[in-house]
PDB file of C-alpha atoms in Angstrom:
ATOM      1  CA  MET I 179     158.879 131.873 170.116  1.00  0.00           C
ATOM      2  CA  PHE I 180     157.112 129.808 167.479  1.00  0.00           C
ATOM      3  CA  ILE I 181     154.751 131.259 164.874  1.00  0.00           C
ATOM      4  CA  TRP I 182     152.186 129.092 163.098  1.00  0.00           C
ATOM      5  CA  PRO I 183     149.782 130.286 160.362  1.00  0.00           C
ATOM      6  CA  ILE I 184     146.070 129.630 160.769  1.00  0.00           C
ATOM      7  CA  SER I 185     143.421 130.030 158.078  1.00  0.00           C
ATOM      8  CA  VAL I 186     139.874 130.453 159.336  1.00  0.00           C
ATOM      9  CA  TYR I 187     137.639 127.905 157.648  1.00  0.00           C
ATOM     10  CA  TYR I 188     133.854 127.900 157.447  1.00  0.00           C
ATOM     11  CA  GLU I 189     133.772 125.049 159.993  1.00  0.00           C
ATOM     12  CA  ASP I 190     135.521 127.320 162.528  1.00  0.00           C
ATOM     13  CA  THR I 191     132.730 129.883 162.471  1.00  0.00           C
ATOM     14  CA  ASP I 192     129.181 130.378 163.632  1.00  0.00           C
ATOM     15  CA  ALA I 193     126.261 131.308 161.364  1.00  0.00           C
ATOM     16  CA  GLY I 194     127.525 134.892 161.182  1.00  0.00           C
ATOM     17  CA  GLY I 195     131.000 133.961 159.937  1.00  0.00           C
ATOM     18  CA  VAL I 196     132.652 134.754 163.288  1.00  0.00           C
ATOM     19  CA  VAL I 197     135.065 132.264 164.856  1.00  0.00           C
ATOM     20  CA  TYR I 198     133.231 130.278 167.525  1.00  0.00           C
ATOM     21  CA  HIS I 199     134.818 130.901 170.927  1.00  0.00           C
ATOM     22  CA  SER I 200     136.042 127.349 171.599  1.00  0.00           C
ATOM     23  CA  ASN I 201     137.912 127.221 168.292  1.00  0.00           C
ATOM     24  CA  TYR I 202     140.490 129.706 169.541  1.00  0.00           C
ATOM     25  CA  LEU I 203     141.627 126.938 171.909  1.00  0.00           C
ATOM     26  CA  ASN I 204     141.826 124.592 168.907  1.00  0.00           C
ATOM     27  CA  PHE I 205     144.045 127.097 167.081  1.00  0.00           C
ATOM     28  CA  PHE I 206     146.339 127.306 170.120  1.00  0.00           C
ATOM     29  CA  GLU I 207     146.452 123.504 170.417  1.00  0.00           C
ATOM     30  CA  ARG I 208     147.384 123.118 166.751  1.00  0.00           C
ATOM     31  CA  ALA I 209     150.203 125.630 167.128  1.00  0.00           C
ATOM     32  CA  ARG I 210     151.659 123.818 170.161  1.00  0.00           C
ATOM     33  CA  SER I 211     151.482 120.487 168.299  1.00  0.00           C
ATOM     34  CA  GLU I 212     153.128 121.976 165.225  1.00  0.00           C
ATOM     35  CA  TRP I 213     155.873 123.456 167.386  1.00  0.00           C
ATOM     36  CA  LEU I 214     156.720 119.984 168.693  1.00  0.00           C
ATOM     37  CA  ARG I 215     156.658 118.621 165.143  1.00  0.00           C
ATOM     38  CA  ALA I 216     158.956 121.434 163.940  1.00  0.00           C
ATOM     39  CA  LEU I 217     161.402 120.469 166.694  1.00  0.00           C
ATOM     40  CA  GLY I 218     161.382 116.852 165.497  1.00  0.00           C
ATOM     41  CA  ILE I 219     159.450 115.630 168.532  1.00  0.00           C
ATOM     42  CA  SER I 220     156.943 112.901 167.706  1.00  0.00           C
ATOM     43  CA  GLN I 221     153.864 112.856 169.898  1.00  0.00           C
ATOM     44  CA  THR I 222     153.193 109.331 168.645  1.00  0.00           C
ATOM     45  CA  GLU I 223     156.553 108.230 170.046  1.00  0.00           C
ATOM     46  CA  LEU I 224     155.851 110.043 173.313  1.00  0.00           C
ATOM     47  CA  LEU I 225     152.503 108.250 173.613  1.00  0.00           C
ATOM     48  CA  ALA I 226     154.196 104.916 172.905  1.00  0.00           C
ATOM     49  CA  GLY I 227     156.562 105.765 175.771  1.00  0.00           C
ATOM     50  CA  ASP I 228     153.589 106.453 178.096  1.00  0.00           C
ATOM     51  CA  ILE I 229     154.125 110.238 178.032  1.00  0.00           C
ATOM     52  CA  ALA I 230     151.456 112.778 177.139  1.00  0.00           C
ATOM     53  CA  PHE I 231     150.927 116.501 177.436  1.00  0.00           C
ATOM     54  CA  VAL I 232     147.539 117.582 178.764  1.00  0.00           C
ATOM     55  CA  VAL I 233     146.033 121.009 179.269  1.00  0.00           C
ATOM     56  CA  LYS I 234     145.681 121.688 182.976  1.00  0.00           C
ATOM     57  CA  ARG I 235     144.395 125.263 182.789  1.00  0.00           C
ATOM     58  CA  ALA I 236     143.517 127.790 180.108  1.00  0.00           C
ATOM     59  CA  GLU I 237     142.978 131.495 180.636  1.00  0.00           C
ATOM     60  CA  ILE I 238     141.688 133.139 177.469  1.00  0.00           C
ATOM     61  CA  GLU I 239     140.938 136.758 176.697  1.00  0.00           C
ATOM     62  CA  PHE I 240     138.982 137.488 173.553  1.00  0.00           C
ATOM     63  CA  ARG I 241     139.950 140.862 172.080  1.00  0.00           C
ATOM     64  CA  LYS I 242     138.445 140.998 168.589  1.00  0.00           C
ATOM     65  CA  ALA I 243     136.281 138.657 166.517  1.00  0.00           C
ATOM     66  CA  ALA I 244     138.182 136.675 163.915  1.00  0.00           C
ATOM     67  CA  ARG I 245     136.211 135.948 160.773  1.00  0.00           C
ATOM     68  CA  PHE I 246     135.780 133.428 158.002  1.00  0.00           C
ATOM     69  CA  GLU I 247     138.628 133.363 155.446  1.00  0.00           C
ATOM     70  CA  GLN I 248     141.067 135.399 157.561  1.00  0.00           C
ATOM     71  CA  ASN I 249     144.700 134.354 157.562  1.00  0.00           C
ATOM     72  CA  LEU I 250     146.134 134.724 161.043  1.00  0.00           C
ATOM     73  CA  PHE I 251     149.169 133.641 163.053  1.00  0.00           C
ATOM     74  CA  VAL I 252     149.474 131.979 166.446  1.00  0.00           C
ATOM     75  CA  HIS I 253     152.516 133.256 168.339  1.00  0.00           C
ATOM     76  CA  SER I 254     153.531 130.802 171.071  1.00  0.00           C
ATOM     77  CA  THR I 255     156.125 131.290 173.794  1.00  0.00           C
ATOM     78  CA  VAL I 256     156.984 129.216 176.852  1.00  0.00           C
ATOM     79  CA  ILE I 257     157.005 131.715 179.717  1.00  0.00           C
ATOM     80  CA  GLU I 258     157.480 129.279 182.595  1.00  0.00           C
ATOM     81  CA  MET I 259     158.936 125.787 182.837  1.00  0.00           C
ATOM     82  CA  LYS I 260     158.643 123.510 185.855  1.00  0.00           C
ATOM     83  CA  LYS I 261     159.608 119.871 186.319  1.00  0.00           C
ATOM     84  CA  ALA I 262     156.300 118.459 185.026  1.00  0.00           C
ATOM     85  CA  SER I 263     154.481 121.483 183.599  1.00  0.00           C
ATOM     86  CA  MET I 264     154.930 124.583 181.494  1.00  0.00           C
ATOM     87  CA  VAL I 265     153.030 127.763 180.787  1.00  0.00           C
ATOM     88  CA  PHE I 266     152.543 128.950 177.240  1.00  0.00           C
ATOM     89  CA  GLU I 267     151.635 132.473 176.290  1.00  0.00           C
ATOM     90  CA  GLN I 268     149.757 132.308 173.018  1.00  0.00           C
ATOM     91  CA  ARG I 269     148.380 135.125 170.901  1.00  0.00           C
ATOM     92  CA  LEU I 270     146.347 135.076 167.692  1.00  0.00           C
ATOM     93  CA  LEU I 271     147.444 137.970 165.477  1.00  0.00           C
ATOM     94  CA  ASP I 272     146.982 139.237 161.952  1.00  0.00           C
ATOM     95  CA  GLU I 273     149.704 140.602 159.682  1.00  0.00           C
ATOM     96  CA  ALA I 274     149.288 144.078 161.225  1.00  0.00           C
ATOM     97  CA  ASP I 275     149.836 142.612 164.733  1.00  0.00           C
ATOM     98  CA  THR I 276     146.197 143.146 165.712  1.00  0.00           C
ATOM     99  CA  CYS I 277     145.470 140.733 168.557  1.00  0.00           C
ATOM    100  CA  TYR I 278     142.263 138.713 168.301  1.00  0.00           C
ATOM    101  CA  CYS I 279     142.751 136.435 171.272  1.00  0.00           C
ATOM    102  CA  GLU I 280     145.444 135.737 173.841  1.00  0.00           C
ATOM    103  CA  GLY I 281     145.856 133.121 176.471  1.00  0.00           C
ATOM    104  CA  HIS I 282     147.991 131.505 179.094  1.00  0.00           C
ATOM    105  CA  ILE I 283     147.828 127.742 178.785  1.00  0.00           C
ATOM    106  CA  VAL I 284     149.237 125.474 181.488  1.00  0.00           C
ATOM    107  CA  VAL I 285     150.280 122.126 180.034  1.00  0.00           C
ATOM    108  CA  ALA I 286     151.209 119.218 182.280  1.00  0.00           C
ATOM    109  CA  CYS I 287     153.354 116.247 181.343  1.00  0.00           C
ATOM    110  CA  VAL I 288     151.814 112.993 182.559  1.00  0.00           C
ATOM    111  CA  ALA I 289     152.472 109.271 182.598  1.00  0.00           C
ATOM    112  CA  LEU I 290     149.494 108.398 180.422  1.00  0.00           C
ATOM    113  CA  SER I 291     148.747 104.997 181.953  1.00  0.00           C
ATOM    114  CA  LYS I 292     148.414 106.507 185.440  1.00  0.00           C
ATOM    115  CA  MET I 293     147.454 110.094 184.560  1.00  0.00           C
ATOM    116  CA  ARG I 294     150.023 111.200 187.112  1.00  0.00           C
ATOM    117  CA  PRO I 295     152.667 113.925 186.719  1.00  0.00           C
ATOM    118  CA  HIS I 296     155.816 112.915 184.872  1.00  0.00           C
ATOM    119  CA  ALA I 297     158.973 114.963 184.442  1.00  0.00           C
ATOM    120  CA  ILE I 298     159.148 116.682 181.072  1.00  0.00           C
ATOM    121  CA  PRO I 299     161.849 114.892 179.075  1.00  0.00           C
ATOM    122  CA  PRO I 300     164.972 117.103 179.294  1.00  0.00           C
ATOM    123  CA  HIS I 301     165.471 117.360 175.529  1.00  0.00           C
ATOM    124  CA  ILE I 302     161.916 118.676 175.122  1.00  0.00           C
ATOM    125  CA  ALA I 303     162.268 121.185 177.963  1.00  0.00           C
ATOM    126  CA  GLN I 304     165.518 122.438 176.458  1.00  0.00           C
ATOM    127  CA  GLU I 305     164.098 122.779 172.943  1.00  0.00           C
ATOM    128  CA  LEU I 306     160.964 124.601 174.087  1.00  0.00           C
ATOM    129  CA  THR I 307     162.750 127.062 176.338  1.00  0.00           C
ATOM    130  CA  GLN I 308     165.406 128.113 173.835  1.00  0.00           C
ATOM    131  CA  GLY I 309     164.507 131.686 173.024  1.00  0.00           C
ATOM    132  CA  ALA I 310     161.884 131.900 175.784  1.00  0.00           C
ATOM    133  CA  ARG I 311     161.813 135.111 177.665  1.00  0.00           C
TER     134      ARG I 311
END
């Protein structure tokens, strides 16, 4: 599991100070990117090697409205790993473990130039699944 802190900025909210629904996906995306960075995996180097990770499917359940100036945490876990795709379970929580949003995000590894499936590099698969349930 990887935990990444998120602060809710004014730009993340609607006129009422509530996080706009699409921004929860942005929070989840940031956490996945930061996880790779924390593992020493450069997405720039992957792109230079014609490898990219793209979201194939996202199932999101909104549980409670997050608000302007809240400090929250994205908890990310890989729950399934296949040759060219993986499923992340991601949850947005506060310090009291109140869940604001949760989702299952299917991410595919592709050869960028062809936008065709590509095997996840073994070192990345290994790093991401260590500690997965």
